[in-house]
Short mmCIF file of C-alpha atoms and ligand atoms in Angstrom, two decimals:
data_model
loop_
_atom_site.label_atom_id
_atom_site.label_comp_id
_atom_site.label_asym_id
_atom_site.label_seq_id
_atom_site.Cartn_x
_atom_site.Cartn_y
_atom_site.Cartn_z
CA MET A 1 55.31 47.77 -23.40
CA THR A 2 53.00 46.68 -25.43
CA ALA A 3 55.63 45.25 -28.06
CA ARG A 4 57.30 43.24 -25.02
CA LYS A 5 53.79 41.87 -23.72
CA LYS A 6 53.88 40.72 -27.43
CA THR A 7 57.05 38.72 -27.44
CA GLU A 8 56.75 37.30 -23.95
CA GLU A 9 52.98 35.54 -24.80
CA PRO A 10 54.01 33.03 -27.23
CA LYS A 11 56.50 32.20 -25.15
CA LYS A 12 54.33 30.92 -22.71
CA LYS A 13 52.00 29.24 -25.25
CA VAL A 14 55.36 27.37 -26.56
CA LYS A 15 56.14 26.15 -22.14
CA LYS A 16 53.11 23.91 -22.80
CA VAL A 17 54.06 22.30 -26.03
CA THR A 18 57.41 21.34 -24.80
CA THR A 19 56.12 19.36 -21.81
CA PRO A 20 57.95 15.95 -22.10
CA LYS A 21 56.90 14.20 -25.13
CA ASN A 22 56.73 10.38 -22.70
CA LYS A 23 54.68 12.40 -20.21
CA GLU A 24 52.00 12.80 -23.12
CA VAL A 25 52.24 9.44 -23.72
CA LYS A 26 51.82 8.45 -20.23
CA LYS A 27 48.34 10.64 -20.11
CA ASP A 28 47.08 9.20 -23.09
CA THR A 29 47.63 5.47 -22.23
CA LYS A 30 45.47 6.43 -18.95
CA SER A 31 42.48 7.81 -20.70
CA LYS A 32 42.46 4.98 -22.93
CA GLU A 33 42.36 2.74 -20.07
CA LYS A 34 39.68 4.63 -18.04
CA THR A 35 37.24 4.36 -20.85
CA PRO A 36 35.82 0.81 -20.76
CA LYS A 37 35.78 1.63 -17.15
CA SER A 38 33.43 4.65 -17.44
CA LYS A 39 31.13 2.61 -19.71
CA LYS A 40 29.94 -0.10 -17.17
CA PRO A 41 26.84 1.61 -16.06
CA PRO A 42 26.51 2.04 -11.84
CA LYS A 43 25.39 -0.74 -10.23
CA LEU A 44 22.87 -0.35 -7.13
CA LEU A 45 24.03 -0.04 -3.80
CA ARG A 46 23.77 -3.59 -1.66
CA GLY A 47 20.88 -3.31 0.58
CA MET A 48 18.98 -0.72 -1.71
CA LYS A 49 15.89 -1.60 -4.11
CA ASP A 50 14.90 0.34 -7.19
CA ILE A 51 10.39 0.73 -7.51
CA GLN A 52 10.10 -0.16 -11.68
CA PRO A 53 7.14 0.78 -13.30
CA LYS A 54 5.58 -2.09 -13.38
CA HIS A 55 5.67 -1.98 -9.36
CA GLY A 56 4.76 1.21 -9.33
CA TYR A 57 0.81 0.57 -9.00
CA LEU A 58 1.62 -1.06 -5.34
CA TRP A 59 3.28 1.18 -3.96
CA GLN A 60 0.38 3.97 -5.12
CA LYS A 61 -1.52 1.54 -3.59
CA LEU A 62 0.26 1.47 -0.50
CA TYR A 63 0.30 5.27 -0.22
CA LYS A 64 -3.50 5.79 -0.62
CA THR A 65 -4.55 3.15 1.80
CA ALA A 66 -1.77 4.86 4.51
CA GLU A 67 -3.45 8.24 3.22
CA GLY A 68 -7.10 7.09 3.21
CA ILE A 69 -6.45 5.67 6.72
CA ALA A 70 -4.81 8.40 8.47
CA ASP A 71 -6.67 11.39 7.57
CA ALA A 72 -10.17 8.88 8.34
CA TYR A 73 -8.65 9.07 12.22
CA GLY A 74 -7.28 12.50 12.26
CA PHE A 75 -3.74 12.60 11.78
CA ASP A 76 -2.46 15.10 9.60
CA PHE A 77 1.01 14.54 7.14
CA VAL A 78 4.20 15.40 7.92
CA GLU A 79 7.09 15.48 6.49
CA THR A 80 10.70 15.67 8.29
CA PRO A 81 14.86 15.67 6.61
CA ILE A 82 16.26 12.52 5.85
CA LEU A 83 19.76 13.94 6.86
CA GLU A 84 19.44 15.21 10.82
CA GLU A 85 21.90 15.45 13.17
CA ALA A 86 23.11 12.13 14.19
CA SER A 87 23.28 13.45 17.97
CA LEU A 88 19.81 13.43 17.82
CA PHE A 89 19.54 9.70 16.75
CA VAL A 90 22.12 8.71 20.34
CA ARG A 91 20.26 10.63 22.39
CA SER A 92 16.95 8.79 22.54
CA ILE A 93 17.21 5.68 19.95
CA GLY A 94 20.52 5.00 22.81
CA LYS A 95 23.99 3.62 22.88
CA GLY A 96 24.31 0.30 23.23
CA THR A 97 21.17 -0.38 20.42
CA ASP A 98 22.60 -2.06 16.93
CA VAL A 99 20.89 0.46 15.18
CA VAL A 100 22.78 3.62 17.12
CA ASP A 101 26.42 0.95 17.71
CA LYS A 102 26.40 -0.75 13.90
CA GLU A 103 23.95 0.52 11.40
CA MET A 104 24.10 4.52 11.45
CA TYR A 105 24.93 6.02 8.13
CA MET A 106 26.95 8.40 9.22
CA PHE A 107 29.29 11.08 8.48
CA GLU A 108 30.70 14.71 8.67
CA ASP A 109 28.86 17.06 6.23
CA ARG A 110 31.14 19.81 4.70
CA ASP A 111 31.27 21.80 7.58
CA GLY A 112 32.14 19.53 9.99
CA THR A 113 28.50 18.68 11.35
CA LYS A 114 28.27 15.25 12.34
CA VAL A 115 25.20 14.03 10.59
CA CYS A 116 23.49 11.05 9.42
CA LEU A 117 20.56 9.89 7.00
CA ARG A 118 17.82 9.08 9.62
CA PRO A 119 17.41 5.56 10.66
CA GLU A 120 13.66 5.77 11.70
CA GLY A 121 11.06 9.11 11.71
CA THR A 122 9.72 9.36 15.76
CA ALA A 123 12.50 11.11 16.72
CA SER A 124 12.44 13.20 13.84
CA PHE A 125 9.12 14.15 14.32
CA ALA A 126 9.59 14.31 18.47
CA ARG A 127 12.54 17.08 16.77
CA ALA A 128 10.29 18.71 14.80
CA TYR A 129 7.11 19.10 18.17
CA VAL A 130 10.13 20.74 20.13
CA ASN A 131 11.49 23.00 17.15
CA HIS A 132 8.33 24.45 16.27
CA GLY A 133 6.42 24.87 19.39
CA MET A 134 3.88 22.62 19.18
CA LEU A 135 3.17 22.15 22.55
CA ASN A 136 0.87 25.09 22.10
CA MET A 137 -0.86 23.34 19.55
CA PRO A 138 -4.55 21.50 20.68
CA GLN A 139 -3.16 18.13 22.42
CA PRO A 140 -2.31 15.38 21.01
CA VAL A 141 -1.03 16.88 18.16
CA LYS A 142 -1.69 13.66 15.38
CA ALA A 143 1.11 13.70 12.99
CA TRP A 144 1.24 10.54 9.90
CA TYR A 145 4.56 10.40 7.57
CA TYR A 146 5.81 7.93 5.07
CA GLY A 147 9.21 7.76 3.42
CA PRO A 148 12.63 5.76 3.31
CA MET A 149 14.86 5.06 6.51
CA PHE A 150 18.35 3.95 6.52
CA ARG A 151 20.01 1.21 8.47
CA HIS A 152 23.57 -0.58 7.44
CA ASP A 153 21.95 -4.06 8.44
CA ARG A 154 23.06 -7.32 6.72
CA PRO A 155 20.79 -6.83 3.98
CA GLN A 156 18.69 -10.45 3.74
CA ALA A 157 14.49 -11.02 2.23
CA GLY A 158 12.63 -8.03 4.02
CA ARG A 159 15.82 -6.68 5.60
CA TYR A 160 16.92 -3.30 3.58
CA ARG A 161 19.32 -0.49 4.23
CA GLN A 162 16.78 1.77 2.73
CA PHE A 163 13.23 0.41 2.90
CA HIS A 164 10.32 2.53 3.47
CA GLN A 165 7.72 3.33 6.52
CA PHE A 166 4.22 4.64 7.53
CA SER A 167 4.39 5.73 10.57
CA CYS A 168 1.38 7.47 12.87
CA GLU A 169 2.05 9.36 15.57
CA SER A 170 0.53 10.53 18.92
CA LEU A 171 2.12 13.65 21.24
CA GLY A 172 1.08 15.18 24.37
CA VAL A 173 -1.55 13.22 25.60
CA ARG A 174 -1.21 9.47 27.98
CA ASP A 175 -4.48 7.72 27.76
CA PRO A 176 -4.70 4.40 27.07
CA VAL A 177 -7.38 5.34 24.49
CA ILE A 178 -4.57 6.67 22.20
CA ASP A 179 -2.42 3.87 22.41
CA ALA A 180 -5.81 1.63 21.33
CA GLU A 181 -6.07 3.88 18.68
CA LEU A 182 -2.46 3.48 17.23
CA ILE A 183 -2.90 -0.47 17.01
CA SER A 184 -6.00 -0.43 15.40
CA VAL A 185 -4.98 1.70 12.98
CA ALA A 186 -1.77 -0.25 12.24
CA TYR A 187 -3.76 -3.24 12.45
CA ASN A 188 -6.70 -2.14 10.58
CA PHE A 189 -4.52 -0.39 7.38
CA LEU A 190 -2.57 -4.11 6.48
CA LYS A 191 -6.28 -4.98 6.87
CA ASP A 192 -7.90 -2.83 4.14
CA LEU A 193 -4.67 -4.12 2.17
CA GLY A 194 -5.72 -7.94 2.82
CA ILE A 195 -3.04 -9.06 5.37
CA GLU A 196 -4.92 -10.78 8.70
CA SER A 197 -1.95 -10.13 11.56
CA GLN A 198 -1.17 -10.93 15.02
CA VAL A 199 -0.77 -8.09 17.66
CA ARG A 200 1.53 -8.97 20.48
CA MET A 201 1.26 -6.87 23.08
CA ASN A 202 3.81 -6.13 26.18
CA SER A 203 4.32 -3.15 29.00
CA ILE A 204 7.97 -2.37 30.03
CA GLY A 205 6.59 0.42 32.64
CA SER A 206 7.96 3.15 33.75
CA LEU A 207 11.93 4.25 33.58
CA GLU A 208 12.29 3.18 37.40
CA ASP A 209 9.72 0.17 36.62
CA ARG A 210 12.51 -1.12 33.69
CA GLN A 211 15.62 -0.32 36.23
CA ARG A 212 14.52 -2.20 39.46
CA TYR A 213 13.29 -5.20 37.36
CA ILE A 214 16.83 -5.15 35.01
CA ILE A 215 18.48 -5.43 38.28
CA GLU A 216 16.67 -8.99 38.46
CA LEU A 217 16.53 -9.98 35.00
CA VAL A 218 20.45 -9.42 35.23
CA GLY A 219 21.02 -11.07 38.41
CA TYR A 220 18.99 -14.64 36.69
CA LEU A 221 20.83 -14.54 33.73
CA ARG A 222 24.07 -13.89 35.35
CA SER A 223 23.35 -17.15 37.01
CA LYS A 224 22.63 -18.85 33.34
CA ARG A 225 25.84 -17.16 31.70
CA SER A 226 26.93 -20.55 30.33
CA GLN A 227 24.36 -21.29 29.05
CA LEU A 228 23.85 -17.99 26.58
CA SER A 229 24.53 -17.10 23.56
CA GLU A 230 28.31 -14.94 22.67
CA VAL A 231 26.12 -12.14 21.44
CA SER A 232 23.67 -12.50 24.81
CA LYS A 233 27.02 -12.81 27.67
CA MET A 234 28.06 -9.22 25.75
CA ARG A 235 24.82 -7.71 26.03
CA LEU A 236 24.02 -8.31 29.94
CA SER A 237 26.28 -5.05 30.63
CA LYS A 238 25.51 -3.32 26.87
CA ASN A 239 21.25 -3.93 26.88
CA PRO A 240 20.18 -7.13 28.79
CA LEU A 241 16.81 -6.81 28.02
CA ARG A 242 17.63 -7.33 24.39
CA ILE A 243 18.30 -10.70 25.42
CA LEU A 244 14.57 -11.43 25.96
CA ASP A 245 13.69 -11.01 22.06
CA SER A 246 17.23 -13.72 21.30
CA LYS A 247 16.53 -16.22 18.80
CA ASP A 248 18.96 -18.66 19.70
CA GLU A 249 17.80 -21.66 20.90
CA GLY A 250 19.87 -21.36 23.95
CA ASP A 251 19.07 -18.03 25.20
CA MET A 252 15.09 -19.03 24.67
CA ALA A 253 15.48 -21.49 26.74
CA VAL A 254 17.02 -19.87 29.56
CA VAL A 255 14.35 -17.10 28.35
CA GLU A 256 11.46 -19.05 29.20
CA ASP A 257 12.47 -18.64 32.89
CA ALA A 258 13.25 -15.87 33.17
CA PRO A 259 11.67 -13.11 35.56
CA GLN A 260 8.85 -11.69 33.97
CA ILE A 261 8.41 -7.33 33.57
CA LEU A 262 4.36 -7.51 34.30
CA ASP A 263 5.81 -9.08 37.77
CA TRP A 264 8.10 -5.24 38.22
CA LEU A 265 5.40 -3.18 36.36
CA SER A 266 4.34 -0.13 39.33
CA GLU A 267 0.13 -0.10 40.08
CA ASP A 268 -0.22 2.83 37.63
CA SER A 269 1.57 1.18 34.88
CA LYS A 270 -0.34 -2.29 35.43
CA LYS A 271 -3.98 -0.14 35.20
CA TYR A 272 -2.78 1.42 31.79
CA PHE A 273 -1.56 -1.73 30.39
CA MET A 274 -5.21 -3.07 31.55
CA GLU A 275 -7.09 -0.73 30.15
CA VAL A 276 -5.23 -0.32 26.49
CA LEU A 277 -5.90 -4.48 26.92
CA GLU A 278 -9.38 -3.77 27.91
CA TYR A 279 -9.78 -0.77 24.43
CA LEU A 280 -8.28 -3.69 22.17
CA ASP A 281 -10.98 -6.32 23.52
CA ASP A 282 -13.90 -3.68 22.70
CA SER A 283 -12.32 -3.40 19.55
CA SER A 284 -12.49 -6.62 18.44
CA ILE A 285 -8.95 -6.36 17.63
CA PRO A 286 -7.11 -9.66 18.52
CA TYR A 287 -3.63 -10.02 20.59
CA SER A 288 -1.38 -11.62 22.19
CA LEU A 289 0.82 -11.05 25.48
CA ASP A 290 4.50 -11.57 24.65
CA PHE A 291 6.88 -11.23 27.82
CA THR A 292 10.02 -10.98 25.44
CA LEU A 293 8.71 -7.71 23.48
CA VAL A 294 11.04 -5.61 24.54
CA ARG A 295 11.90 -4.13 21.28
CA GLY A 296 14.92 -2.43 19.68
CA LEU A 297 15.17 1.20 20.17
CA ASP A 298 15.61 2.73 23.49
CA TYR A 299 12.76 5.41 23.92
CA TYR A 300 9.71 3.17 25.14
CA THR A 301 7.65 3.34 28.26
CA ASP A 302 5.08 1.34 29.19
CA THR A 303 3.26 0.26 26.20
CA VAL A 304 5.30 -1.83 23.77
CA PHE A 305 3.41 -3.89 20.51
CA GLU A 306 4.33 -5.76 17.18
CA LEU A 307 2.42 -6.92 14.45
CA TYR A 308 3.04 -10.45 12.67
CA THR A 309 2.36 -11.91 9.88
CA GLU A 310 3.38 -15.17 7.87
CA ASN A 311 6.58 -14.91 5.97
CA ALA A 312 6.48 -17.39 2.65
CA GLU A 313 9.12 -19.62 4.76
CA GLY A 314 6.52 -19.76 7.77
CA GLN A 315 8.49 -17.77 9.86
CA GLN A 316 7.31 -15.10 11.75
CA SER A 317 7.78 -11.81 10.39
CA ALA A 318 7.39 -8.41 11.78
CA LEU A 319 5.08 -5.57 10.24
CA CYS A 320 4.84 -3.24 12.61
CA GLY A 321 6.47 -1.82 15.86
CA GLY A 322 5.58 0.75 18.15
CA GLY A 323 4.81 1.70 21.26
CA ARG A 324 4.88 4.79 23.95
CA TYR A 325 7.42 6.92 24.58
CA ASP A 326 6.84 9.73 27.40
CA LYS A 327 10.49 10.62 27.79
CA LEU A 328 11.61 10.59 24.16
CA VAL A 329 10.91 14.67 24.29
CA GLU A 330 12.23 15.15 27.43
CA GLN A 331 15.41 13.52 26.60
CA ILE A 332 15.58 15.77 23.27
CA GLY A 333 15.39 18.92 24.92
CA GLY A 334 12.07 19.33 25.05
CA GLN A 335 9.06 19.83 28.18
CA PRO A 336 7.85 16.64 30.15
CA THR A 337 5.37 15.87 26.37
CA PRO A 338 3.89 11.93 26.41
CA GLY A 339 3.46 10.03 23.08
CA CYS A 340 2.88 7.04 21.26
CA GLY A 341 3.70 5.71 17.98
CA PHE A 342 3.95 3.22 15.33
CA SER A 343 5.89 2.16 12.03
CA ILE A 344 4.88 0.10 9.03
CA GLY A 345 7.51 -1.28 7.20
CA LEU A 346 6.25 -1.19 3.28
CA GLU A 347 8.35 -3.45 1.62
CA ARG A 348 7.80 -5.63 4.29
CA VAL A 349 3.89 -5.74 3.86
CA LEU A 350 4.83 -6.11 -0.31
CA LEU A 351 6.49 -9.45 0.49
CA SER A 352 3.63 -10.52 2.93
CA LEU A 353 1.52 -9.74 -0.42
CA ASN A 354 2.99 -11.84 -2.78
CA ASN A 355 3.15 -14.62 -0.26
CA THR A 356 -0.60 -14.49 -0.07
CA GLU A 357 -1.29 -13.72 -3.42
CA ALA A 358 -2.53 -17.64 -4.59
CA GLU A 359 -5.48 -16.12 -1.74
CA GLY A 360 -5.99 -13.14 -4.29
CA SER A 361 -4.11 -10.23 -3.35
CA SER A 362 -6.47 -7.61 -3.23
CA ILE A 363 -4.49 -5.07 -5.65
CA LYS A 364 -4.86 -4.76 -8.99
CA PRO A 365 -3.14 -2.28 -11.14
CA GLU A 366 -5.92 0.48 -11.69
CA LYS A 367 -5.68 1.33 -15.59
CA PRO A 368 -8.77 2.99 -17.40
CA THR A 369 -11.71 0.89 -19.13
CA ILE A 370 -12.30 3.28 -22.05
CA PHE A 371 -8.57 3.31 -24.30
CA PHE A 372 -8.36 6.13 -27.23
CA ALA A 373 -6.25 5.61 -30.67
CA GLN A 374 -5.31 7.94 -33.06
CA LEU A 375 -4.55 7.20 -36.89
CA GLY A 376 -2.59 9.84 -38.06
CA GLU A 377 -0.64 13.13 -37.42
CA GLN A 378 -2.93 15.39 -37.70
CA ALA A 379 -4.76 13.11 -35.63
CA ARG A 380 -2.20 12.29 -33.32
CA ARG A 381 -1.56 16.32 -32.62
CA ARG A 382 -5.57 16.67 -31.97
CA THR A 383 -5.63 13.35 -29.60
CA LEU A 384 -3.47 15.29 -26.83
CA THR A 385 -6.06 18.47 -26.52
CA LEU A 386 -9.29 16.15 -26.38
CA ILE A 387 -7.94 13.85 -23.56
CA GLU A 388 -6.59 16.91 -21.59
CA ASP A 389 -10.62 17.52 -22.12
CA LEU A 390 -11.84 14.33 -21.41
CA ARG A 391 -9.26 14.60 -18.40
CA LYS A 392 -11.09 17.87 -17.76
CA LYS A 393 -14.65 16.86 -17.16
CA GLY A 394 -12.96 13.31 -14.99
CA ILE A 395 -12.87 11.48 -17.82
CA ILE A 396 -9.51 9.56 -17.62
CA VAL A 397 -8.41 7.18 -21.36
CA GLY A 398 -5.47 4.94 -21.89
CA HIS A 399 -3.39 6.11 -24.98
CA SER A 400 0.14 5.32 -26.14
CA LEU A 401 1.07 8.18 -27.94
CA GLY A 402 3.94 6.39 -29.29
CA LYS A 403 2.52 4.04 -31.12
CA THR A 404 1.23 4.58 -34.78
CA SER A 405 -0.44 1.35 -36.20
CA LEU A 406 -3.91 0.80 -34.68
CA LYS A 407 -2.91 -3.08 -34.45
CA ALA A 408 -0.43 -1.90 -32.08
CA GLN A 409 -2.85 0.74 -30.19
CA LEU A 410 -5.83 -2.38 -30.22
CA GLU A 411 -3.07 -4.64 -28.83
CA MET A 412 -2.72 -2.20 -25.98
CA ALA A 413 -6.41 -1.24 -25.42
CA ASN A 414 -6.88 -5.44 -24.71
CA GLU A 415 -3.88 -4.93 -21.61
CA TYR A 416 -5.74 -2.06 -20.26
CA LEU A 417 -8.78 -4.44 -20.41
CA THR A 418 -11.03 -1.92 -22.34
CA THR A 419 -14.61 -1.89 -22.96
CA HIS A 420 -14.38 0.67 -25.60
CA THR A 421 -11.80 2.44 -27.91
CA VAL A 422 -12.54 5.83 -29.19
CA ILE A 423 -10.47 6.32 -32.47
CA LEU A 424 -9.84 8.98 -33.92
CA GLY A 425 -8.59 9.30 -38.07
CA GLN A 426 -7.94 11.42 -41.12
CA LYS A 427 -11.50 11.21 -42.31
CA GLU A 428 -13.00 11.79 -38.62
CA LEU A 429 -10.75 15.02 -38.21
CA GLN A 430 -11.54 16.61 -41.22
CA ASP A 431 -15.82 15.81 -40.35
CA GLY A 432 -15.20 16.75 -36.66
CA THR A 433 -16.42 13.59 -35.70
CA ILE A 434 -15.20 10.58 -33.78
CA ILE A 435 -15.72 6.75 -33.61
CA ILE A 436 -16.74 4.91 -30.58
CA ARG A 437 -15.78 0.96 -30.26
CA ASP A 438 -17.39 -1.54 -28.52
CA MET A 439 -14.76 -4.08 -28.11
CA GLU A 440 -17.29 -7.02 -26.94
CA SER A 441 -19.72 -6.32 -29.64
CA GLY A 442 -17.06 -4.95 -32.14
CA ILE A 443 -20.20 -2.09 -32.89
CA GLN A 444 -18.78 1.23 -34.05
CA GLU A 445 -20.57 4.74 -33.36
CA ILE A 446 -19.88 7.59 -34.90
CA ILE A 447 -20.19 10.98 -33.53
CA ASP A 448 -19.85 14.66 -33.21
CA GLN A 449 -16.94 14.97 -31.23
CA LYS A 450 -18.50 18.13 -29.31
CA LYS A 451 -20.34 14.89 -27.79
CA LEU A 452 -17.59 12.53 -26.88
CA GLY A 453 -17.32 13.83 -22.85
CA ASN A 454 -21.48 13.28 -22.39
CA ALA A 455 -20.69 10.04 -24.70
CA LEU A 456 -18.01 8.30 -22.58
CA GLN A 457 -19.66 9.62 -19.49
CA LYS A 458 -23.26 7.61 -20.48
CA ILE A 459 -21.07 4.53 -20.51
CA ILE A 460 -18.92 4.98 -17.24
CA ASP A 461 -22.12 5.32 -15.18
CA THR A 462 -23.29 2.52 -17.40
CA LYS A 463 -20.46 0.30 -16.23
CA ASN A 464 -20.74 1.77 -12.17
CA LYS A 465 -24.38 0.92 -11.44
P1 HAM B 1 11.15 -0.44 14.24
O1 HAM B 1 10.42 -1.93 14.79
O2 HAM B 1 12.37 -0.20 14.56
O3 HAM B 1 10.57 0.65 14.65
O4 HAM B 1 10.50 -0.82 12.82
C1 HAM B 1 9.52 -0.48 12.27
C2 HAM B 1 9.11 -1.39 11.11
O5 HAM B 1 9.87 -1.12 9.90
C3 HAM B 1 9.77 -2.79 11.58
O6 HAM B 1 8.34 -3.85 12.48
C4 HAM B 1 9.78 -3.46 10.08
O7 HAM B 1 8.53 -3.97 9.27
C5 HAM B 1 10.46 -2.16 8.95
N1 HAM B 1 11.53 -2.03 8.95
C6 HAM B 1 12.62 -2.20 9.85
N2 HAM B 1 13.83 -2.10 9.42
C7 HAM B 1 14.34 -2.83 8.68
C8 HAM B 1 14.55 -2.89 7.15
N3 HAM B 1 15.93 -3.21 7.58
N4 HAM B 1 14.33 -3.45 6.23
C9 HAM B 1 12.99 -3.64 5.64
N5 HAM B 1 12.34 -3.21 6.73
C10 HAM B 1 12.37 -2.44 8.17
C11 HAM B 1 10.38 1.87 14.23
O8 HAM B 1 11.09 2.32 13.08
C12 HAM B 1 10.15 2.75 14.82
N6 HAM B 1 10.09 4.58 14.59
C13 HAM B 1 8.56 2.28 15.40
C14 HAM B 1 7.73 3.80 16.22
C15 HAM B 1 7.21 5.17 15.89
N7 HAM B 1 7.61 3.65 17.64
C16 HAM B 1 7.06 5.03 17.77
N8 HAM B 1 6.58 5.10 16.59
#
């Protein structure tokens, strides 16, 4: 048996070798053709952006400012997945909205589930609120989140397919002071960054108020149908409220004389809205009323708001959108739970900061003013330990272990706006000493390495006085 096996095995090998020659040649040509293609670097997808090292400090500043203000107002940090069941957004944002009808990155997961990259985070947090029984926590549950959202829209300045939002949500309490608090957080976040924004306010009432209003509005718009743009004609049956914030000139002329939603609000909604405005007055937050403001997502009730600033072309750009959504949690299957929140588009914040740079953008890279330079292989090894020892004492020093010449390192120190450079060479290494050089006067002081931490702390304290 063994002998038979042995004779069979080589036969198989021969079979592989006898593959028709022309087939092999064909294969070779293909692989040769592929080589140059595979060397082409992959491209960044349309509407997506990389955050490059040179812009890192700007994004860190945005994150730290968001964290600072959210903490101060008592919002807890949360994070929900980027991938969600698509039905969550269809149910909450609503069919007939641009986001659901045209912009969702939707696909089937490997198990056939219809999923999508989140186009926004409010529905996701409402889902988390229901899933984790947050109804049983002290109310309101105040949460903030920060991260990428995805909408397959036509990219242009300030509009991307992946963009970042800083958002705050407050679930569980219906009180005008909550709406005012959220507007105040959004307004002051922008103010802290040096952006003076204009707040636009409206109320779209309860679902019942809105239904009554829509009948009136559609009646009016039908009578002016011939003057409407093609898009608005389509929206007449699908989403007539959106015609109110159309930017088409013909539409805008029609909208000017349209019935105003404020006249259709119930007494309760009217009173609620007036109280929100009173709280804003008390907080000295300037706002204007805009009855064409209806928002592009279906889950809102009562208060809606947007914060604007002027872009480089002098056009108004919405940095922030938000409002009350008292029916959302119910719509996605939870207990009736009121809610209110906002999201700020961070790419747009950065765009507007660049625009105001001429007047002095408040954001500058934060770099240490003390630089650590080393000379020689052994000194370089010691440097790693020394900078870690300093870090543990709370002293952060700039350094460049990748550079060997002192000249190159001092050039880099100049870029850091360094006031003092610490220099460790071969001689100092042997003596257990280290040099501190005052960059302005050029005076150098040689000290015991063990005293470095205290000496640097003194320099920092004197500078901060
Ligand atoms: P939104 O108005 O769809 O609201 O988006 C809020 C902000 O995100 C916009 O004002 C804008 O600055 C930015 N943004 C939206 N789409 C893009 C885009 N394609 N490219 C760049 N930036 C964009 C929401 O998302 C709601 N979740 C807000 C909210 C929170 N309502 C209640 N809670």
